[in-house]
Amino acid sequence: MKNVMVRTENLTKRYKNTLAVDKLCMEIEEGEIFGFVGANGAGKTTTMRIIAGLLAPTSGRVFVDGIDISKKPLQVKKQIGYMPDFFGVYDDLKVTEYLHFYAAMQGIDKKRTNTLVDSLLELVRLTHKKDAYVDTLSRGMKQRLCLARSLIHDPKFLILDEPASGLDPRARVEMKEILMELATMGKTILISSHILHELSQICTSIGIIDSGKLIACGSVREISEKMSHSGKLKIKVLSDEEEAVKVLLEIPEIKAVSTASGIIDVDVAGRDDTYAEILKTLVEKGIKVVSFQPQESSLESVFMQLTEGGNGNDN
Amino acid sequence: MIINPILQKDLKTKLRGWRSTILICCYVTLLAGILFLFFAGNGMLNPVSLQSFNPRMAINAYNILITFQFALLFIAVPAITAVSISSERERQTLDLMLVTATPARTIILGKIMVSIAHTMLLLVASLPVIGIVFFFGGIGIADIAKLLLFYLLTAFYVASCGVFFSTIFKRNITSIIITYIFLGLVTFGPFLGFIIYVLIKERMLGIGFNPVYRDFVKWLFPSPVFGYVSFYFGSYGGYGGYIVGIGDIQRQIEMLLAAETGIWKYMHPWIVNGLFSIISSIALIFFSTLALNPVKRKL
Ligand SMILES: Nc1ncnc2c1ncn2[C@@H]1O[C@H](COP(=O)(O)OP(=O)(O)OP(=O)(O)O)[C@@H](O)[C@H]1O
Ligand SMILES: [Mg+2]
């Protein structure tokens, strides 16, 4: 069995009048690249900041490699590399000095730092900019430098908040290659984006977050399969509601039925074919159907929304 | 011992190139210029009057220099520390520090050390100029050592205030304004309070105020100017002459102090205020650390 790298238990963060994260439970196994997808304001950054130990949750707990971050924050921080969705650079430092500074902040032995910085710059393909001042780098370079910074203490677990935002297609490919390289080094990665398509290519699993709730979790295939195998119907009948419910409950594909103010809500295991069968059965049993509406589940609508933005043009 | 990474980075970047060297040269030249003008103004550079050299002049020159440095300390240290944390926040580098293995306390201490280091640099750079006064006589090495110690304690306190406000206020400008206002109140407020106290007492008793040393201490201990008074003309008096203003107060206080008994006998104004500085700095650092810590521990 694989080791669980990160686990959140009922993680909740409330700002004055917004519930940014709502009882979020998730698990990321060691070695996974976990994609965290959600629209703007869904709560991705908030969740990641809590896991990185930068924000105290209103309630709930986070365990990294089995350790509760509120109990031993410094010990956990040694395991985590965090790259926020902004750069944060000093204008009077050179690229190597920048990395040396964070190496010192991480308490890394001075003698080791030189070789470490060289190898990291190579990994993020910035060796040629070694002696440049940080604020003269291009956006993509800064982003890669920040990635190098988050790797300086060789953390097991990386939290990357929209690492590809604002990059051109070539830089995106480059970033993707670097991430794949990190994955082969055995790092566990939590990466966020509001574009599902972008993550589906590199992630081993995906979590979809909407209004602070994790509404689906699994591999991209699992999630789309789950959607194609379940649906919801809203049925209205002229009279004889009880009879209709009885008929519906006899159909094997139907998982649950409930009625509220004259409308029958039906959970179905299946899609269009099954819907047609259900309608046929109702009509055959002499039930007068007034309306018969397949419903989009919230997962489905969010999924569509995230997939639509699939071809770049974010931010 | 590992050097605080924040101090290390600051020294590396600030002392890079010629900028800081030029600044220090300007500063020393300024001090020397003040001294020169003072001596020239008193006709002491005139070869004729040099024969009738008045050691009191050297003491006065010393007073002017240390007053200038004291004022400079109150301007420069807050300028560095009042933006220390808030500028990291504005530059979005604060989070990057807080996710490292460096605890919040070390970050706060690093910021304080940076300002102390700069103060030390300026003080040490000024020693040759003070040395000129020293050469004329009247002031001992022990006096200068005590003065440096007091200035360091004061710098520590002022720096802690700056860092504290920089931590609790999100924006640089708010932090700067609040820090200067606070320091102004701490420095001059106690004197104002003391004057009001004396006036009320005189009004009520209908007689002249007859103070004891502890009356002064009771009111003035938070003000760094109270501590600084110890060094103005110092207790190495005896040169006579007319002393007005701070020198007068200094004399009075030292006289009252001499009349004290027990442990109070040793509680010179600079020691009283120095102790206050240490204790409040520690408290301020504690609260700054608490405020900076992102995940506040539930007790
Ligand atoms: N400091 C704050 N104070 C008040 N509300 C906040 C704060 N930070 C975030 N929020 C709110 O919390 C919600 C979640 O924000 P969050 O930044 O986590 O979203 P996100 O998924 O990262 O969005 P994006 O894709 O735009 O980065 C939003 O409604 C936001 O307005
Ligand atoms: Mg975000």
XYZ file of C-alpha atoms and ligand atoms in Angstrom:
646
model
C 0.000 0.000 0.000
C 1.207 3.451 -0.823
C 2.027 5.976 1.814
C -0.368 8.917 2.100
C 1.614 12.126 1.691
C -1.121 14.642 2.417
C -4.443 14.254 4.093
C -6.924 16.941 4.972
C -9.761 16.363 7.389
C -12.812 18.596 7.122
C -10.660 21.540 6.217
C -12.661 24.744 6.510
C -11.647 28.355 6.052
C -14.100 31.128 6.552
C -13.380 34.754 5.766
C -15.788 37.314 7.131
C -18.634 36.452 4.833
C -17.165 33.948 2.409
C -16.659 30.298 3.007
C -13.471 29.847 0.976
C -12.924 26.196 1.851
C -15.799 24.043 3.014
C -15.148 20.772 4.897
C -12.609 19.675 2.367
C -11.345 16.108 2.698
C -8.692 14.797 0.389
C -5.797 12.430 0.245
C -2.740 12.521 -1.941
C -0.582 9.448 -2.130
C 3.162 9.519 -2.295
C 4.492 9.916 -5.826
C 1.271 11.277 -7.218
C 0.875 14.388 -9.309
C -2.387 15.662 -8.016
C -4.130 18.283 -10.112
C -6.299 20.712 -8.273
C -8.822 22.223 -10.657
C -11.433 24.855 -10.048
C -12.708 28.124 -11.408
C -11.482 31.496 -10.138
C -12.330 31.882 -6.494
C -13.047 28.193 -6.005
C -10.657 28.033 -3.066
C -7.523 26.484 -4.569
C -5.062 29.073 -3.320
C -6.641 29.149 0.115
C -6.392 25.372 0.456
C -2.789 25.344 -0.710
C -1.790 28.120 1.660
C -3.289 26.187 4.545
C -1.407 23.051 3.573
C 1.805 25.068 3.249
C 1.326 26.325 6.803
C 0.811 29.953 5.800
C -2.779 30.206 6.887
C -4.547 28.787 9.884
C -7.755 26.958 8.970
C -10.957 27.951 10.731
C -11.388 24.282 11.524
C -10.181 20.920 10.300
C -6.736 19.398 10.165
C -3.927 18.778 7.725
C -1.415 15.967 7.908
C 1.705 15.961 5.800
C 3.541 12.667 5.800
C 1.555 11.747 8.876
C 2.434 14.858 10.881
C -0.212 17.368 11.938
C 0.986 20.724 10.596
C -0.480 22.699 13.465
C 1.496 20.595 15.934
C 4.925 20.632 14.328
C 4.922 23.374 11.703
C 8.687 23.682 11.303
C 9.177 19.962 10.884
C 6.478 19.862 8.210
C 7.876 22.905 6.419
C 11.083 20.986 5.788
C 9.075 18.523 3.691
C 7.191 21.106 1.669
C 8.236 23.197 -1.297
C 5.735 25.953 -1.970
C 5.495 28.035 -5.100
C 2.789 30.694 -4.816
C 0.889 32.253 -7.699
C 3.125 35.339 -7.583
C 6.901 35.677 -7.823
C 8.219 37.556 -4.839
C 11.704 38.646 -5.844
C 14.272 41.076 -4.465
C 15.422 43.570 -7.031
C 18.935 43.863 -5.652
C 19.840 40.184 -5.808
C 21.377 38.119 -8.564
C 19.930 34.747 -9.521
C 22.519 32.746 -7.592
C 22.356 35.070 -4.598
C 18.602 34.700 -4.547
C 18.893 30.940 -4.292
C 21.720 31.212 -1.775
C 19.508 33.363 0.430
C 16.704 30.826 0.505
C 19.191 28.017 1.006
C 20.393 29.857 4.102
C 16.803 30.385 5.220
C 16.290 26.643 4.936
C 19.361 26.079 7.036
C 21.333 24.353 4.312
C 25.029 23.915 4.870
C 26.998 26.610 3.052
C 29.457 24.198 1.523
C 26.675 22.244 -0.158
C 24.847 25.273 -1.462
C 27.102 26.011 -4.439
C 26.694 22.646 -6.133
C 23.043 22.559 -5.161
C 22.354 25.922 -6.783
C 24.172 24.863 -9.951
C 22.189 21.674 -10.314
C 18.895 23.432 -9.656
C 19.631 26.109 -12.223
C 20.353 23.346 -14.681
C 17.085 21.625 -13.846
C 15.050 24.774 -14.474
C 17.221 25.692 -17.467
C 18.507 28.977 -16.118
C 22.231 28.296 -15.994
C 22.867 30.976 -18.598
C 21.188 33.590 -16.372
C 23.217 32.773 -13.298
C 24.655 36.248 -12.808
C 21.686 38.274 -13.980
C 19.751 40.395 -11.524
C 16.470 38.701 -10.647
C 14.240 41.569 -11.759
C 15.718 41.511 -15.259
C 14.400 37.995 -15.917
C 11.381 37.389 -18.108
C 8.148 36.178 -16.581
C 8.731 32.576 -17.578
C 12.272 32.670 -16.229
C 11.109 34.148 -12.941
C 8.546 31.400 -12.686
C 11.230 28.772 -13.203
C 13.512 30.510 -10.727
C 10.714 30.414 -8.181
C 10.311 26.723 -8.859
C 14.023 26.266 -8.221
C 13.648 28.202 -4.989
C 10.871 25.938 -3.823
C 13.105 22.929 -4.517
C 16.170 24.185 -2.701
C 15.743 22.055 0.415
C 14.877 18.942 -1.582
C 11.318 18.654 -0.275
C 9.316 15.474 -0.726
C 6.152 17.344 -1.455
C 5.640 20.276 -3.791
C 2.755 22.716 -3.769
C 2.617 24.619 -7.041
C -0.068 27.268 -7.388
C -0.783 27.822 -11.086
C 2.820 27.393 -12.204
C 1.871 27.715 -15.869
C -0.280 30.810 -15.674
C 0.810 33.590 -17.952
C 3.273 31.450 -19.872
C 3.361 31.175 -23.629
C 2.748 27.730 -25.181
C 6.446 26.926 -25.488
C 7.142 27.916 -21.905
C 4.186 25.790 -20.851
C 5.697 22.761 -22.546
C 8.995 23.507 -20.857
C 7.335 23.803 -17.465
C 5.529 20.540 -18.108
C 8.800 18.796 -18.929
C 10.355 20.060 -15.718
C 7.383 18.820 -13.717
C 7.609 15.383 -15.340
C 11.292 15.324 -14.441
C 10.415 16.128 -10.833
C 7.858 13.346 -10.805
C 10.464 10.836 -11.931
C 12.614 12.077 -9.036
C 9.861 10.734 -6.814
C 8.338 13.979 -5.630
C 4.695 14.211 -4.740
C 3.163 17.249 -6.427
C 0.006 19.204 -5.773
C -0.567 21.508 -8.700
C -3.447 23.853 -9.329
C -4.956 25.295 -12.456
C -8.301 26.455 -13.650
C -7.828 24.590 -16.908
C -8.595 20.917 -16.679
C -7.101 20.096 -20.048
C -3.730 21.437 -19.001
C -3.539 19.208 -15.949
C -5.053 16.079 -17.448
C -1.904 15.472 -19.474
C 0.487 15.291 -16.567
C -1.550 14.455 -13.508
C -2.084 11.004 -12.105
C -5.240 12.211 -10.435
C -7.435 15.241 -10.345
C -9.525 16.892 -7.706
C -12.231 19.260 -8.779
C -13.029 22.023 -6.332
C -16.052 24.246 -6.524
C -17.035 26.850 -3.950
C -14.623 25.331 -1.491
C -15.928 21.792 -1.852
C -14.155 18.884 -3.451
C -16.848 17.642 -5.799
C -14.909 14.917 -7.556
C -11.656 13.130 -7.157
C -9.828 10.490 -9.156
C -8.115 10.061 -12.505
C -9.524 12.099 -15.355
C -10.911 8.883 -16.885
C -12.590 7.860 -13.682
C -14.242 11.230 -13.364
C -15.588 11.336 -16.883
C -16.711 7.725 -16.591
C -18.495 8.497 -13.398
C -20.318 11.271 -15.174
C -21.349 9.141 -18.128
C -22.659 6.505 -15.758
C -24.931 8.513 -13.622
C -27.567 11.120 -14.126
C -30.488 12.873 -12.586
C -34.038 13.258 -13.825
C -36.834 15.573 -12.829
C -40.221 14.106 -13.672
C -43.624 15.694 -13.285
C -46.786 13.639 -13.603
C -50.363 14.814 -13.995
C -51.748 12.754 -11.117
C -50.993 9.482 -9.387
C -47.621 10.426 -8.097
C -47.486 7.427 -5.773
C -48.139 5.026 -8.614
C -45.398 6.654 -10.641
C -42.900 6.291 -7.769
C -43.834 2.631 -7.452
C -43.212 2.047 -11.138
C -39.929 3.912 -11.025
C -38.643 1.927 -8.061
C -39.130 -1.269 -10.011
C -36.695 -0.192 -12.692
C -33.257 -1.673 -11.788
C -31.189 1.261 -13.133
C -32.856 3.658 -10.757
C -30.880 4.213 -7.582
C -33.025 6.662 -5.638
C -36.346 8.417 -5.910
C -37.644 11.336 -3.943
C -40.609 13.623 -4.305
C -40.908 17.245 -3.436
C -43.796 19.592 -4.276
C -45.133 17.500 -7.122
C -41.752 16.873 -8.742
C -40.119 13.470 -8.665
C -36.308 13.502 -8.439
C -34.652 10.387 -9.761
C -31.010 9.281 -9.548
C -30.169 7.073 -12.479
C -27.229 4.777 -13.136
C -26.860 5.493 -16.819
C -27.459 8.143 -19.412
C -29.574 8.735 -22.518
C -30.434 5.080 -23.318
C -31.622 4.501 -19.806
C -33.608 7.761 -19.777
C -35.459 6.636 -22.904
C -36.207 3.262 -21.320
C -37.573 4.919 -18.176
C -39.895 7.211 -20.126
C -41.074 4.287 -22.206
C -41.862 2.227 -19.108
C -43.785 5.083 -17.474
C -45.888 5.672 -20.544
C -46.544 1.959 -21.012
C -47.773 1.711 -17.425
C -50.318 4.409 -18.248
C -48.751 7.203 -16.229
C -49.418 10.661 -17.603
C -46.055 12.370 -17.783
C -46.223 16.152 -17.939
C -42.508 16.825 -18.085
C -39.374 14.732 -18.174
C -36.098 16.623 -17.724
C -32.580 15.234 -17.556
C -30.567 17.362 -15.110
C -26.986 18.469 -15.307
C -25.194 17.530 -12.104
C -23.052 20.190 -10.473
C -19.973 18.132 -11.274
C -21.005 18.035 -14.866
C -21.565 21.747 -15.163
C -18.294 22.538 -13.441
C -16.536 19.976 -15.573
C -17.915 21.542 -18.724
C -16.902 24.965 -17.570
C -13.362 23.847 -16.838
C -13.015 21.989 -20.099
C -14.298 24.868 -22.161
C -11.412 27.070 -21.091
C -9.166 24.309 -22.405
C -7.175 26.152 -24.992
C -5.246 28.715 -23.013
C -6.376 32.315 -22.736
C -6.396 32.199 -18.996
C -5.803 35.121 -16.663
C 27.695 30.055 14.845
C 25.408 30.530 11.872
C 24.922 34.133 10.837
C 21.285 35.106 10.583
C 20.469 34.679 6.870
C 18.562 37.950 6.738
C 21.472 39.885 8.180
C 23.810 38.107 5.802
C 21.751 39.027 2.767
C 21.348 42.615 3.879
C 25.054 43.106 4.434
C 25.827 41.526 1.076
C 23.462 43.747 -0.881
C 23.751 47.001 1.055
C 27.507 47.031 1.263
C 27.848 46.128 -2.396
C 29.466 48.729 -4.608
C 30.424 52.217 -3.573
C 27.101 53.524 -2.362
C 27.464 52.728 1.316
C 31.147 53.652 1.406
C 30.288 57.061 -0.016
C 27.434 57.458 2.479
C 29.694 56.685 5.414
C 32.331 59.098 4.136
C 29.687 61.806 3.843
C 28.539 61.084 7.362
C 32.023 61.281 8.855
C 32.734 64.441 6.885
C 29.518 65.922 8.221
C 30.494 65.127 11.800
C 33.959 66.560 11.266
C 32.393 69.612 9.643
C 30.163 70.194 12.656
C 33.172 69.926 14.909
C 35.197 72.282 12.737
C 32.446 74.899 12.673
C 32.059 74.624 16.413
C 35.727 75.166 17.092
C 35.999 77.887 14.461
C 32.948 79.636 15.853
C 34.535 79.683 19.270
C 37.776 81.005 17.937
C 39.628 77.902 18.956
C 41.358 77.433 15.647
C 42.954 80.791 16.120
C 46.597 80.150 17.076
C 46.471 82.938 19.625
C 43.496 81.641 21.582
C 44.820 78.097 21.331
C 47.144 78.983 24.112
C 44.231 79.808 26.351
C 42.541 76.519 25.520
C 39.375 75.944 27.454
C 38.685 72.235 28.080
C 35.051 73.128 28.542
C 34.966 73.711 24.781
C 35.929 70.105 24.100
C 33.140 68.948 26.389
C 30.669 71.157 24.584
C 31.821 69.819 21.254
C 31.371 66.314 22.587
C 27.851 67.183 23.717
C 26.985 68.445 20.284
C 28.344 65.349 18.575
C 26.532 62.860 20.787
C 23.304 64.840 20.524
C 23.586 64.777 16.759
C 24.177 61.032 16.802
C 21.322 60.460 19.195
C 18.942 62.366 16.950
C 20.271 60.510 13.935
C 19.607 57.206 15.680
C 15.981 58.187 16.136
C 15.638 59.094 12.488
C 17.659 56.317 10.862
C 16.731 53.210 12.843
C 12.954 53.575 12.377
C 13.521 54.362 8.704
C 15.110 50.930 8.333
C 12.946 48.881 10.667
C 9.484 50.390 10.203
C 9.400 48.933 6.698
C 11.319 45.766 7.466
C 8.395 43.329 7.513
C 5.798 45.397 5.672
C 8.068 45.844 2.670
C 8.547 42.081 2.505
C 4.792 41.836 2.534
C 4.399 44.451 -0.188
C 7.081 42.755 -2.259
C 5.292 39.427 -1.673
C 8.418 37.822 -0.285
C 7.102 37.470 3.250
C 5.244 34.247 2.497
C 8.378 32.859 0.908
C 10.246 33.448 4.156
C 7.489 32.045 6.291
C 7.369 28.734 4.421
C 11.027 28.088 5.135
C 12.400 26.237 8.122
C 13.415 29.577 9.647
C 11.107 30.356 12.570
C 9.320 33.710 12.773
C 11.475 34.722 15.747
C 14.667 34.424 13.698
C 13.130 36.558 10.955
C 12.231 39.279 13.464
C 15.642 39.129 15.133
C 17.328 39.229 11.730
C 15.520 42.443 10.885
C 16.555 43.992 14.204
C 20.139 42.873 13.746
C 20.218 44.548 10.343
C 19.390 47.933 11.846
C 21.749 47.423 14.785
C 24.510 46.561 12.346
C 23.960 49.783 10.445
C 23.865 51.796 13.677
C 27.083 50.169 14.835
C 28.680 50.999 11.518
C 27.793 54.668 11.873
C 28.859 54.796 15.519
C 32.167 53.117 14.859
C 32.793 55.287 11.820
C 32.299 58.340 13.999
C 34.812 57.241 16.626
C 37.747 59.007 14.967
C 35.846 62.288 15.085
C 34.909 61.767 18.710
C 38.563 60.875 19.179
C 39.487 64.452 18.291
C 37.460 65.628 21.271
C 38.970 62.877 23.318
C 42.390 64.182 22.362
C 41.536 67.559 23.876
C 40.836 65.766 27.134
C 37.959 65.832 29.576
C 36.304 62.613 28.471
C 37.434 59.121 29.374
C 37.335 55.873 27.442
C 34.911 54.422 29.980
C 32.515 57.281 29.246
C 32.577 56.549 25.559
C 32.111 52.826 26.174
C 29.085 53.519 28.391
C 27.705 55.875 25.801
C 28.065 53.280 23.038
C 26.350 50.685 25.206
C 23.473 53.045 25.898
C 23.143 53.937 22.224
C 23.088 50.261 21.311
C 20.346 49.542 23.845
C 18.377 52.501 22.550
C 18.873 51.373 18.955
C 17.671 47.911 19.983
C 14.548 49.413 21.514
C 13.807 51.745 18.620
C 14.399 48.882 16.179
C 12.030 46.615 18.101
C 9.331 49.279 17.953
C 9.814 49.675 14.207
C 9.723 45.945 13.545
C 6.691 45.532 15.776
C 4.650 48.155 13.923
C 5.930 46.838 10.631
C 4.591 43.428 11.559
C 1.153 44.470 12.699
C 0.494 47.075 9.994
C 0.232 45.737 6.484
C 1.437 48.813 4.651
C 4.812 50.542 4.756
C 3.428 54.038 5.016
C 1.116 53.261 7.948
C 3.914 51.528 9.783
C 6.361 54.413 9.270
C 3.899 57.038 10.470
C 2.789 55.063 13.525
C 6.384 54.240 14.473
C 7.491 57.896 14.434
C 4.386 59.018 16.297
C 4.868 56.317 18.916
C 8.546 57.132 19.383
C 7.711 60.837 19.617
C 5.195 60.101 22.360
C 7.558 57.823 24.255
C 10.384 60.345 24.007
C 8.585 63.578 24.852
C 5.356 62.375 26.468
C 6.932 61.508 29.820
C 8.467 65.011 30.093
C 5.121 66.567 29.390
C 3.513 64.303 31.973
C 6.220 65.198 34.440
C 5.779 68.941 33.954
C 2.032 68.622 34.440
C 2.654 66.538 37.545
C 4.967 69.179 38.975
C 2.531 72.001 38.193
C -0.369 70.184 39.821
C 1.699 69.364 42.852
C 2.804 72.951 43.284
C -0.746 74.182 42.866
C -2.029 71.745 45.446
C 0.715 72.116 47.999
C 1.046 75.831 47.472
C 4.805 75.572 47.847
C 7.754 74.937 45.590
C 8.252 71.437 44.287
C 10.923 69.652 46.215
C 11.716 66.538 44.226
C 13.551 63.364 45.052
C 15.308 61.302 42.389
C 12.591 58.707 42.393
C 10.061 61.359 41.321
C 12.046 61.814 38.155
C 12.475 58.102 37.603
C 8.822 57.412 38.224
C 7.867 59.694 35.362
C 10.727 59.749 32.952
C 12.017 56.175 32.798
C 10.459 55.350 29.375
C 12.002 58.322 27.637
C 15.347 57.669 25.962
C 16.125 61.363 26.434
C 16.119 60.737 30.183
C 18.829 58.131 29.731
C 20.706 60.330 27.317
C 20.854 63.081 29.945
C 23.400 60.946 31.788
C 25.881 61.571 29.031
C 25.276 65.186 28.434
C 28.250 66.833 30.066
C 28.255 63.677 32.161
C 29.062 63.560 35.841
C 32.622 64.518 35.094
C 31.734 68.101 35.713
C 33.617 70.574 37.749
C 34.563 72.806 34.850
C 32.114 75.356 36.058
C 30.764 77.782 33.562
C 27.158 78.454 32.779
C 25.100 75.431 32.142
C 21.603 75.836 30.895
C 19.016 73.405 29.572
C 19.811 69.712 29.555
C 23.121 70.187 31.350
C 21.258 71.843 34.194
C 18.747 69.066 34.449
C 21.564 66.566 34.312
C 23.291 68.253 37.235
C 20.109 68.324 39.281
C 19.357 64.689 38.618
C 22.874 63.562 39.501
C 22.666 65.519 42.740
C 19.390 63.940 43.688
C 20.763 60.552 42.695
C 23.726 61.049 44.994
C 21.306 61.580 47.856
C 19.622 58.228 47.245
C 20.367 55.168 49.286
C 20.539 51.433 48.674
C 20.245 50.044 45.170
C 18.894 53.352 43.906
C 22.308 54.870 44.311
C 23.444 52.948 41.238
C 20.387 53.598 39.133
C 21.737 56.259 36.847
C 19.208 57.558 34.340
C 20.887 55.686 31.479
C 20.776 52.433 33.430
C 17.113 52.889 34.344
C 16.155 53.700 30.783
C 18.498 51.007 29.409
C 16.757 48.392 31.537
C 13.396 49.655 30.359
C 14.613 49.415 26.761
C 15.747 45.829 27.193
C 12.531 44.692 28.832
C 10.240 46.418 26.371
C 12.307 45.219 23.409
C 11.930 41.646 24.558
C 8.182 42.127 24.921
C 7.934 43.780 21.507
C 9.924 40.976 19.881
C 7.684 38.433 21.543
C 4.528 40.094 20.242
C 6.008 40.631 16.792
C 6.836 36.934 16.590
C 3.331 36.060 17.647
C 1.836 38.393 15.054
C 4.100 37.125 12.288
C 3.515 33.473 12.965
C 1.005 32.428 10.311
C -0.360 29.468 12.163
C -1.034 30.732 15.626
C -0.741 28.011 18.150
C -3.869 27.426 20.087
C -3.106 27.490 23.766
N -7.620 37.348 2.533
C -8.890 37.133 2.146
N -9.901 37.820 2.721
C -11.181 37.605 2.355
N -11.564 36.730 1.426
C -10.613 36.007 0.803
C -9.221 36.175 1.135
N -8.504 35.324 0.369
C -9.388 34.674 -0.400
N -10.660 35.062 -0.143
C -11.877 34.546 -0.779
O -11.850 33.143 -0.718
C -12.353 32.583 -1.912
C -11.364 31.594 -2.485
O -10.227 32.287 -2.950
P -8.967 31.548 -3.542
O -7.903 32.578 -3.746
O -8.626 30.394 -2.698
O -9.488 31.042 -4.949
P -8.686 30.327 -6.134
O -9.356 29.043 -6.392
O -7.246 30.277 -5.834
O -8.959 31.313 -7.343
P -8.001 31.707 -8.580
O -8.178 30.696 -9.628
O -8.548 33.034 -8.999
O -6.616 31.811 -8.071
C -12.680 33.746 -2.823
O -14.073 33.969 -2.766
C -11.934 34.898 -2.235
O -12.646 36.084 -2.432
Mg -5.498 31.110 -6.747
